[in-house]
Amino acid sequence: MEITFKEKVALVTGGTSGIGEATAKAFAKAGARVAITGRRADRGQAVADQIKESGGEAFFVSTDITDTVQVESMVAQTVKQYGRLDIAFNNAGIEGDLAPLTEQTDDNFDVVMNANVRGVLNSMKFEIPAMLKNGGGSIVNNSSIAGMIGMETLSVYCASKHAVIGLTKCAALECANKGIRINAVCPAAIETDMFSRFTQDDEQNREYFTSLHPIGRVGTVEEVANLVLWLSSDRAGFMVGQSIAVDGGFTVP
């Protein structure tokens, strides 16, 4: 039996491309009404239009997740549009500058932490009260395998993604007996624009990153979306505060 989200409302931050776009489309295909958020209005509207052309329901809310006022408005507009909020996938984030720790700058630290940590905190801060009005819901945060291990030249990014896992655990404990389940997904290399930036579109870099995955390839956005949908569904009803790697075996050795 397929997972369905009929009569459910899902919010996806960073839904304008990559994992967020794929997950927004997967929620809509499964019957959810979807709020897509991000900073690129043209791309976000295009994703919403594609969903509607396929027979789904979606709308776009332009949002900078580092701005608390905009995040509060994002959730309020979702509830105004669809009457409720049941599911949230807090996906928006950036990788920042790749450099040794001793060369990391204050500006890079602030930018990455604001997007990856403050953005998730802001989102949950307003999503949770909205879900409580319905009696519960599910939140999935997008961390990374960089939240589970260390990686050279990625100290700030790793720190931010470790923080996402910490936020997920704390919020999960606070909400577990209130009907809201909160978990995280931790992707390895996924075929996205971010992966292209990591490899600098260099074939030798790409082969190296691919070789780190015992499965012999990098992942697809759909494979991450599948996990997000499962965690958001009743089938994962006993999953609370977990951070699950979707990594082709990257973290196993």
PDB file of C-alpha atoms in Angstrom:
ATOM      1  CA  MET A   1       0.000   0.000   0.000  1.00  0.00           C
ATOM      2  CA  GLU A   2       1.327   3.407  -0.951  1.00  0.00           C
ATOM      3  CA  ILE A   3       1.791   6.175   1.581  1.00  0.00           C
ATOM      4  CA  THR A   4      -0.903   8.803   1.182  1.00  0.00           C
ATOM      5  CA  PHE A   5      -1.370  12.249   2.677  1.00  0.00           C
ATOM      6  CA  LYS A   6      -4.960  13.014   1.695  1.00  0.00           C
ATOM      7  CA  GLU A   7      -6.352  16.014   3.608  1.00  0.00           C
ATOM      8  CA  LYS A   8      -2.846  16.788   4.925  1.00  0.00           C
ATOM      9  CA  VAL A   9      -0.908  20.023   4.505  1.00  0.00           C
ATOM     10  CA  ALA A  10       2.873  19.901   4.070  1.00  0.00           C
ATOM     11  CA  LEU A  11       5.345  22.779   4.184  1.00  0.00           C
ATOM     12  CA  VAL A  12       8.760  22.441   2.514  1.00  0.00           C
ATOM     13  CA  THR A  13      11.473  25.042   3.066  1.00  0.00           C
ATOM     14  CA  GLY A  14      14.107  25.348   0.376  1.00  0.00           C
ATOM     15  CA  GLY A  15      11.602  23.804  -2.015  1.00  0.00           C
ATOM     16  CA  THR A  16      12.818  25.607  -5.116  1.00  0.00           C
ATOM     17  CA  SER A  17      15.338  22.970  -6.236  1.00  0.00           C
ATOM     18  CA  GLY A  18      17.098  19.719  -5.407  1.00  0.00           C
ATOM     19  CA  ILE A  19      15.909  17.660  -2.454  1.00  0.00           C
ATOM     20  CA  GLY A  20      13.290  20.232  -1.467  1.00  0.00           C
ATOM     21  CA  GLU A  21      11.732  20.355  -4.918  1.00  0.00           C
ATOM     22  CA  ALA A  22      11.655  16.564  -5.208  1.00  0.00           C
ATOM     23  CA  THR A  23      10.084  16.220  -1.767  1.00  0.00           C
ATOM     24  CA  ALA A  24       7.448  18.890  -2.428  1.00  0.00           C
ATOM     25  CA  LYS A  25       6.453  17.076  -5.620  1.00  0.00           C
ATOM     26  CA  ALA A  26       6.409  13.716  -3.822  1.00  0.00           C
ATOM     27  CA  PHE A  27       4.127  15.079  -1.087  1.00  0.00           C
ATOM     28  CA  ALA A  28       1.782  16.502  -3.706  1.00  0.00           C
ATOM     29  CA  LYS A  29       1.743  13.237  -5.658  1.00  0.00           C
ATOM     30  CA  ALA A  30       0.799  11.466  -2.422  1.00  0.00           C
ATOM     31  CA  GLY A  31      -2.185  13.784  -1.995  1.00  0.00           C
ATOM     32  CA  ALA A  32      -0.900  16.544   0.286  1.00  0.00           C
ATOM     33  CA  ARG A  33      -1.495  20.221  -0.268  1.00  0.00           C
ATOM     34  CA  VAL A  34       1.953  21.760  -0.332  1.00  0.00           C
ATOM     35  CA  ALA A  35       3.414  25.120   0.670  1.00  0.00           C
ATOM     36  CA  ILE A  36       6.762  25.650  -1.058  1.00  0.00           C
ATOM     37  CA  THR A  37       9.111  28.242   0.405  1.00  0.00           C
ATOM     38  CA  GLY A  38      12.439  29.727  -0.583  1.00  0.00           C
ATOM     39  CA  ARG A  39      14.138  32.895  -1.729  1.00  0.00           C
ATOM     40  CA  ARG A  40      14.001  32.325  -5.502  1.00  0.00           C
ATOM     41  CA  ALA A  41      10.478  33.417  -6.339  1.00  0.00           C
ATOM     42  CA  ASP A  42      10.676  32.550 -10.040  1.00  0.00           C
ATOM     43  CA  ARG A  43      11.876  29.030  -9.369  1.00  0.00           C
ATOM     44  CA  GLY A  44       9.508  28.467  -6.454  1.00  0.00           C
ATOM     45  CA  GLN A  45       6.519  29.552  -8.479  1.00  0.00           C
ATOM     46  CA  ALA A  46       7.633  27.277 -11.302  1.00  0.00           C
ATOM     47  CA  VAL A  47       7.699  24.274  -8.945  1.00  0.00           C
ATOM     48  CA  ALA A  48       4.226  25.152  -7.625  1.00  0.00           C
ATOM     49  CA  ASP A  49       2.936  25.488 -11.190  1.00  0.00           C
ATOM     50  CA  GLN A  50       4.397  22.115 -12.154  1.00  0.00           C
ATOM     51  CA  ILE A  51       2.627  20.496  -9.220  1.00  0.00           C
ATOM     52  CA  LYS A  52      -0.682  22.082 -10.187  1.00  0.00           C
ATOM     53  CA  GLU A  53      -0.236  21.057 -13.819  1.00  0.00           C
ATOM     54  CA  SER A  54       0.154  17.477 -12.567  1.00  0.00           C
ATOM     55  CA  GLY A  55      -3.147  17.702 -10.688  1.00  0.00           C
ATOM     56  CA  GLY A  56      -1.792  18.565  -7.233  1.00  0.00           C
ATOM     57  CA  GLU A  57      -2.270  21.547  -4.938  1.00  0.00           C
ATOM     58  CA  ALA A  58       0.612  23.898  -4.139  1.00  0.00           C
ATOM     59  CA  PHE A  59       1.527  27.515  -3.642  1.00  0.00           C
ATOM     60  CA  PHE A  60       4.763  29.420  -3.143  1.00  0.00           C
ATOM     61  CA  VAL A  61       5.724  31.669  -0.231  1.00  0.00           C
ATOM     62  CA  SER A  62       8.861  33.766  -0.667  1.00  0.00           C
ATOM     63  CA  THR A  63      10.819  33.340   2.584  1.00  0.00           C
ATOM     64  CA  ASP A  64      14.258  33.992   4.016  1.00  0.00           C
ATOM     65  CA  ILE A  65      14.440  31.458   6.844  1.00  0.00           C
ATOM     66  CA  THR A  66      17.049  33.507   8.700  1.00  0.00           C
ATOM     67  CA  ASP A  67      14.432  36.244   9.204  1.00  0.00           C
ATOM     68  CA  THR A  68      12.146  35.390  12.125  1.00  0.00           C
ATOM     69  CA  VAL A  69       9.377  37.703  10.915  1.00  0.00           C
ATOM     70  CA  GLN A  70       9.360  36.091   7.473  1.00  0.00           C
ATOM     71  CA  VAL A  71       9.298  32.586   8.943  1.00  0.00           C
ATOM     72  CA  GLU A  72       6.355  33.446  11.174  1.00  0.00           C
ATOM     73  CA  SER A  73       4.583  34.833   8.095  1.00  0.00           C
ATOM     74  CA  MET A  74       5.486  31.692   6.099  1.00  0.00           C
ATOM     75  CA  VAL A  75       3.636  29.473   8.561  1.00  0.00           C
ATOM     76  CA  ALA A  76       0.750  31.934   8.930  1.00  0.00           C
ATOM     77  CA  GLN A  77       0.287  32.122   5.157  1.00  0.00           C
ATOM     78  CA  THR A  78       0.290  28.332   4.915  1.00  0.00           C
ATOM     79  CA  VAL A  79      -2.428  28.053   7.547  1.00  0.00           C
ATOM     80  CA  LYS A  80      -4.403  30.859   5.914  1.00  0.00           C
ATOM     81  CA  GLN A  81      -4.172  29.177   2.513  1.00  0.00           C
ATOM     82  CA  TYR A  82      -5.006  25.620   3.582  1.00  0.00           C
ATOM     83  CA  GLY A  83      -6.488  25.946   7.065  1.00  0.00           C
ATOM     84  CA  ARG A  84      -3.922  23.835   8.910  1.00  0.00           C
ATOM     85  CA  LEU A  85      -0.361  22.503   9.020  1.00  0.00           C
ATOM     86  CA  ASP A  86       0.356  18.797   9.457  1.00  0.00           C
ATOM     87  CA  ILE A  87       3.852  18.206   8.099  1.00  0.00           C
ATOM     88  CA  ALA A  88       7.021  20.244   7.701  1.00  0.00           C
ATOM     89  CA  PHE A  89      10.269  19.401   5.959  1.00  0.00           C
ATOM     90  CA  ASN A  90      12.875  21.942   7.063  1.00  0.00           C
ATOM     91  CA  ASN A  91      15.251  21.512   4.187  1.00  0.00           C
ATOM     92  CA  ALA A  92      16.693  24.948   3.388  1.00  0.00           C
ATOM     93  CA  GLY A  93      20.416  25.324   3.967  1.00  0.00           C
ATOM     94  CA  ILE A  94      23.782  26.204   2.456  1.00  0.00           C
ATOM     95  CA  GLU A  95      27.279  24.738   2.470  1.00  0.00           C
ATOM     96  CA  GLY A  96      29.284  27.942   2.818  1.00  0.00           C
ATOM     97  CA  ASP A  97      32.985  28.229   2.027  1.00  0.00           C
ATOM     98  CA  LEU A  98      35.222  25.176   1.903  1.00  0.00           C
ATOM     99  CA  ALA A  99      38.499  25.918   3.698  1.00  0.00           C
ATOM    100  CA  PRO A 100      40.654  24.658   6.569  1.00  0.00           C
ATOM    101  CA  LEU A 101      39.370  25.608  10.006  1.00  0.00           C
ATOM    102  CA  THR A 102      42.183  28.126  10.493  1.00  0.00           C
ATOM    103  CA  GLU A 103      41.054  29.952   7.373  1.00  0.00           C
ATOM    104  CA  GLN A 104      37.347  30.117   8.208  1.00  0.00           C
ATOM    105  CA  THR A 105      36.006  33.653   8.517  1.00  0.00           C
ATOM    106  CA  ASP A 106      33.507  35.244  10.867  1.00  0.00           C
ATOM    107  CA  ASP A 107      31.315  36.117   7.900  1.00  0.00           C
ATOM    108  CA  ASN A 108      31.187  32.514   6.662  1.00  0.00           C
ATOM    109  CA  PHE A 109      30.409  31.257  10.167  1.00  0.00           C
ATOM    110  CA  ASP A 110      27.558  33.733  10.568  1.00  0.00           C
ATOM    111  CA  VAL A 111      26.067  33.055   7.142  1.00  0.00           C
ATOM    112  CA  VAL A 112      26.160  29.257   7.482  1.00  0.00           C
ATOM    113  CA  MET A 113      24.921  29.168  11.076  1.00  0.00           C
ATOM    114  CA  ASN A 114      22.107  31.608  10.337  1.00  0.00           C
ATOM    115  CA  ALA A 115      20.861  29.559   7.394  1.00  0.00           C
ATOM    116  CA  ASN A 116      21.404  26.041   8.703  1.00  0.00           C
ATOM    117  CA  VAL A 117      20.771  26.430  12.431  1.00  0.00           C
ATOM    118  CA  ARG A 118      18.758  29.589  13.006  1.00  0.00           C
ATOM    119  CA  GLY A 119      16.644  28.684   9.971  1.00  0.00           C
ATOM    120  CA  VAL A 120      15.677  25.283  11.417  1.00  0.00           C
ATOM    121  CA  LEU A 121      15.088  26.728  14.872  1.00  0.00           C
ATOM    122  CA  ASN A 122      12.951  29.565  13.475  1.00  0.00           C
ATOM    123  CA  SER A 123      10.917  27.137  11.392  1.00  0.00           C
ATOM    124  CA  MET A 124      10.152  24.730  14.235  1.00  0.00           C
ATOM    125  CA  LYS A 125       9.389  27.632  16.564  1.00  0.00           C
ATOM    126  CA  PHE A 126       6.339  28.525  14.476  1.00  0.00           C
ATOM    127  CA  GLU A 127       5.491  25.151  12.945  1.00  0.00           C
ATOM    128  CA  ILE A 128       5.002  23.463  16.313  1.00  0.00           C
ATOM    129  CA  PRO A 129       2.233  25.799  17.598  1.00  0.00           C
ATOM    130  CA  ALA A 130       0.439  25.541  14.258  1.00  0.00           C
ATOM    131  CA  MET A 131       0.515  21.739  14.406  1.00  0.00           C
ATOM    132  CA  LEU A 132      -0.649  21.667  18.013  1.00  0.00           C
ATOM    133  CA  LYS A 133      -3.881  23.333  16.902  1.00  0.00           C
ATOM    134  CA  ASN A 134      -4.603  20.188  14.848  1.00  0.00           C
ATOM    135  CA  GLY A 135      -3.605  17.820  17.636  1.00  0.00           C
ATOM    136  CA  GLY A 136      -0.194  16.944  16.226  1.00  0.00           C
ATOM    137  CA  GLY A 137       1.935  16.426  13.156  1.00  0.00           C
ATOM    138  CA  SER A 138       5.379  15.501  11.921  1.00  0.00           C
ATOM    139  CA  ILE A 139       8.534  17.538  11.335  1.00  0.00           C
ATOM    140  CA  VAL A 140      11.593  16.318   9.450  1.00  0.00           C
ATOM    141  CA  ASN A 141      14.775  18.376   9.487  1.00  0.00           C
ATOM    142  CA  ASN A 142      17.446  18.030   6.828  1.00  0.00           C
ATOM    143  CA  SER A 143      20.832  17.531   8.461  1.00  0.00           C
ATOM    144  CA  SER A 144      23.626  15.682   6.634  1.00  0.00           C
ATOM    145  CA  ILE A 145      26.138  12.932   7.182  1.00  0.00           C
ATOM    146  CA  ALA A 146      28.307  15.968   8.012  1.00  0.00           C
ATOM    147  CA  GLY A 147      26.172  16.136  11.153  1.00  0.00           C
ATOM    148  CA  MET A 148      27.371  12.645  12.101  1.00  0.00           C
ATOM    149  CA  ILE A 149      31.058  12.726  11.197  1.00  0.00           C
ATOM    150  CA  GLY A 150      33.867  15.201  10.639  1.00  0.00           C
ATOM    151  CA  MET A 151      35.029  16.281   7.184  1.00  0.00           C
ATOM    152  CA  GLU A 152      38.126  18.229   6.218  1.00  0.00           C
ATOM    153  CA  THR A 153      37.594  21.818   5.010  1.00  0.00           C
ATOM    154  CA  LEU A 154      33.969  21.674   6.181  1.00  0.00           C
ATOM    155  CA  SER A 155      34.289  22.584   9.862  1.00  0.00           C
ATOM    156  CA  VAL A 156      31.597  25.263   9.897  1.00  0.00           C
ATOM    157  CA  TYR A 157      29.183  23.264   7.741  1.00  0.00           C
ATOM    158  CA  CYS A 158      29.751  20.172   9.916  1.00  0.00           C
ATOM    159  CA  ALA A 159      29.190  22.201  13.070  1.00  0.00           C
ATOM    160  CA  SER A 160      25.924  23.555  11.700  1.00  0.00           C
ATOM    161  CA  LYS A 161      24.650  20.124  10.726  1.00  0.00           C
ATOM    162  CA  HIS A 162      25.640  18.630  14.096  1.00  0.00           C
ATOM    163  CA  ALA A 163      23.586  21.471  15.599  1.00  0.00           C
ATOM    164  CA  VAL A 164      20.566  20.494  13.481  1.00  0.00           C
ATOM    165  CA  ILE A 165      20.713  17.006  14.973  1.00  0.00           C
ATOM    166  CA  GLY A 166      20.917  18.519  18.462  1.00  0.00           C
ATOM    167  CA  LEU A 167      17.929  20.769  17.803  1.00  0.00           C
ATOM    168  CA  THR A 168      16.012  17.785  16.424  1.00  0.00           C
ATOM    169  CA  LYS A 169      16.608  15.730  19.571  1.00  0.00           C
ATOM    170  CA  CYS A 170      15.666  18.541  21.955  1.00  0.00           C
ATOM    171  CA  ALA A 171      12.517  19.523  20.059  1.00  0.00           C
ATOM    172  CA  ALA A 172      11.540  15.862  19.726  1.00  0.00           C
ATOM    173  CA  LEU A 173      11.698  15.386  23.489  1.00  0.00           C
ATOM    174  CA  GLU A 174       9.628  18.508  24.083  1.00  0.00           C
ATOM    175  CA  CYS A 175       6.938  17.454  21.608  1.00  0.00           C
ATOM    176  CA  ALA A 176       6.826  13.654  21.855  1.00  0.00           C
ATOM    177  CA  ASN A 177       3.882  13.584  24.264  1.00  0.00           C
ATOM    178  CA  LYS A 178       2.060  16.345  22.398  1.00  0.00           C
ATOM    179  CA  GLY A 179       1.455  14.397  19.211  1.00  0.00           C
ATOM    180  CA  ILE A 180       4.291  15.870  17.165  1.00  0.00           C
ATOM    181  CA  ARG A 181       7.100  13.602  15.995  1.00  0.00           C
ATOM    182  CA  ILE A 182      10.375  15.268  15.019  1.00  0.00           C
ATOM    183  CA  ASN A 183      13.198  13.467  13.202  1.00  0.00           C
ATOM    184  CA  ALA A 184      16.028  14.251  10.801  1.00  0.00           C
ATOM    185  CA  VAL A 185      17.445  12.868   7.582  1.00  0.00           C
ATOM    186  CA  CYS A 186      21.183  12.853   6.918  1.00  0.00           C
ATOM    187  CA  PRO A 187      22.039  12.578   3.229  1.00  0.00           C
ATOM    188  CA  ALA A 188      25.482  11.878   1.840  1.00  0.00           C
ATOM    189  CA  ALA A 189      26.357  13.110  -1.655  1.00  0.00           C
ATOM    190  CA  ILE A 190      23.150  13.610  -3.621  1.00  0.00           C
ATOM    191  CA  GLU A 191      22.901  14.625  -7.266  1.00  0.00           C
ATOM    192  CA  THR A 192      22.098  18.312  -6.707  1.00  0.00           C
ATOM    193  CA  ASP A 193      23.490  21.765  -7.442  1.00  0.00           C
ATOM    194  CA  MET A 194      25.220  21.630  -4.041  1.00  0.00           C
ATOM    195  CA  PHE A 195      27.062  18.453  -5.048  1.00  0.00           C
ATOM    196  CA  SER A 196      28.165  20.170  -8.247  1.00  0.00           C
ATOM    197  CA  ARG A 197      29.565  23.029  -6.182  1.00  0.00           C
ATOM    198  CA  PHE A 198      31.349  20.596  -3.843  1.00  0.00           C
ATOM    199  CA  THR A 199      33.029  18.878  -6.782  1.00  0.00           C
ATOM    200  CA  GLN A 200      33.471  22.124  -8.717  1.00  0.00           C
ATOM    201  CA  ASP A 201      32.108  20.201 -11.704  1.00  0.00           C
ATOM    202  CA  ASP A 202      35.460  18.435 -11.926  1.00  0.00           C
ATOM    203  CA  GLU A 203      35.232  14.824 -13.065  1.00  0.00           C
ATOM    204  CA  GLN A 204      38.164  13.706 -10.912  1.00  0.00           C
ATOM    205  CA  ASN A 205      36.565  15.279  -7.810  1.00  0.00           C
ATOM    206  CA  ARG A 206      33.269  13.666  -8.704  1.00  0.00           C
ATOM    207  CA  GLU A 207      34.873  10.235  -9.019  1.00  0.00           C
ATOM    208  CA  TYR A 208      36.578  10.679  -5.652  1.00  0.00           C
ATOM    209  CA  PHE A 209      33.356  11.640  -3.829  1.00  0.00           C
ATOM    210  CA  THR A 210      31.523   8.798  -5.550  1.00  0.00           C
ATOM    211  CA  SER A 211      34.181   6.325  -4.420  1.00  0.00           C
ATOM    212  CA  LEU A 212      33.422   7.179  -0.775  1.00  0.00           C
ATOM    213  CA  HIS A 213      30.012   5.528  -1.136  1.00  0.00           C
ATOM    214  CA  PRO A 214      30.235   1.711  -0.906  1.00  0.00           C
ATOM    215  CA  ILE A 215      27.134   1.442  -3.086  1.00  0.00           C
ATOM    216  CA  GLY A 216      29.232   2.820  -5.947  1.00  0.00           C
ATOM    217  CA  ARG A 217      27.238   5.936  -6.783  1.00  0.00           C
ATOM    218  CA  VAL A 218      25.846   9.120  -5.317  1.00  0.00           C
ATOM    219  CA  GLY A 219      22.201   9.329  -4.307  1.00  0.00           C
ATOM    220  CA  THR A 220      19.181  10.819  -6.026  1.00  0.00           C
ATOM    221  CA  VAL A 221      16.865  13.489  -4.687  1.00  0.00           C
ATOM    222  CA  GLU A 222      13.986  11.055  -4.953  1.00  0.00           C
ATOM    223  CA  GLU A 223      15.704   8.622  -2.587  1.00  0.00           C
ATOM    224  CA  VAL A 224      15.896  11.308   0.090  1.00  0.00           C
ATOM    225  CA  ALA A 225      12.300  12.351  -0.593  1.00  0.00           C
ATOM    226  CA  ASN A 226      11.154   8.754  -0.082  1.00  0.00           C
ATOM    227  CA  LEU A 227      12.667   8.712   3.403  1.00  0.00           C
ATOM    228  CA  VAL A 228      11.172  12.094   4.288  1.00  0.00           C
ATOM    229  CA  LEU A 229       7.707  10.907   3.265  1.00  0.00           C
ATOM    230  CA  TRP A 230       8.046   7.705   5.267  1.00  0.00           C
ATOM    231  CA  LEU A 231       9.152   9.595   8.387  1.00  0.00           C
ATOM    232  CA  SER A 232       6.222  11.979   7.912  1.00  0.00           C
ATOM    233  CA  SER A 233       3.703   9.153   7.668  1.00  0.00           C
ATOM    234  CA  ASP A 234       1.923   7.070  10.269  1.00  0.00           C
ATOM    235  CA  ARG A 235       4.174   4.161   9.295  1.00  0.00           C
ATOM    236  CA  ALA A 236       6.934   5.863  11.255  1.00  0.00           C
ATOM    237  CA  GLY A 237       4.659   6.428  14.239  1.00  0.00           C
ATOM    238  CA  PHE A 238       7.234   5.213  16.779  1.00  0.00           C
ATOM    239  CA  MET A 239      10.143   7.200  15.333  1.00  0.00           C
ATOM    240  CA  VAL A 240      11.016  10.127  17.612  1.00  0.00           C
ATOM    241  CA  GLY A 241      14.201  12.202  17.678  1.00  0.00           C
ATOM    242  CA  GLN A 242      16.080   9.999  15.227  1.00  0.00           C
ATOM    243  CA  SER A 243      18.640  11.112  12.642  1.00  0.00           C
ATOM    244  CA  ILE A 244      18.729   8.642   9.780  1.00  0.00           C
ATOM    245  CA  ALA A 245      21.548   8.442   7.239  1.00  0.00           C
ATOM    246  CA  VAL A 246      20.580   8.038   3.604  1.00  0.00           C
ATOM    247  CA  ASP A 247      24.114   7.646   2.410  1.00  0.00           C
ATOM    248  CA  GLY A 248      24.832   4.594   0.269  1.00  0.00           C
ATOM    249  CA  GLY A 249      26.964   3.201   3.097  1.00  0.00           C
ATOM    250  CA  PHE A 250      29.187   6.298   3.465  1.00  0.00           C
ATOM    251  CA  THR A 251      29.123   6.265   7.270  1.00  0.00           C
ATOM    252  CA  VAL A 252      29.393   2.469   7.672  1.00  0.00           C
ATOM    253  CA  PRO A 253      33.198   1.847   7.399  1.00  0.00           C
TER     254      PRO A 253
END
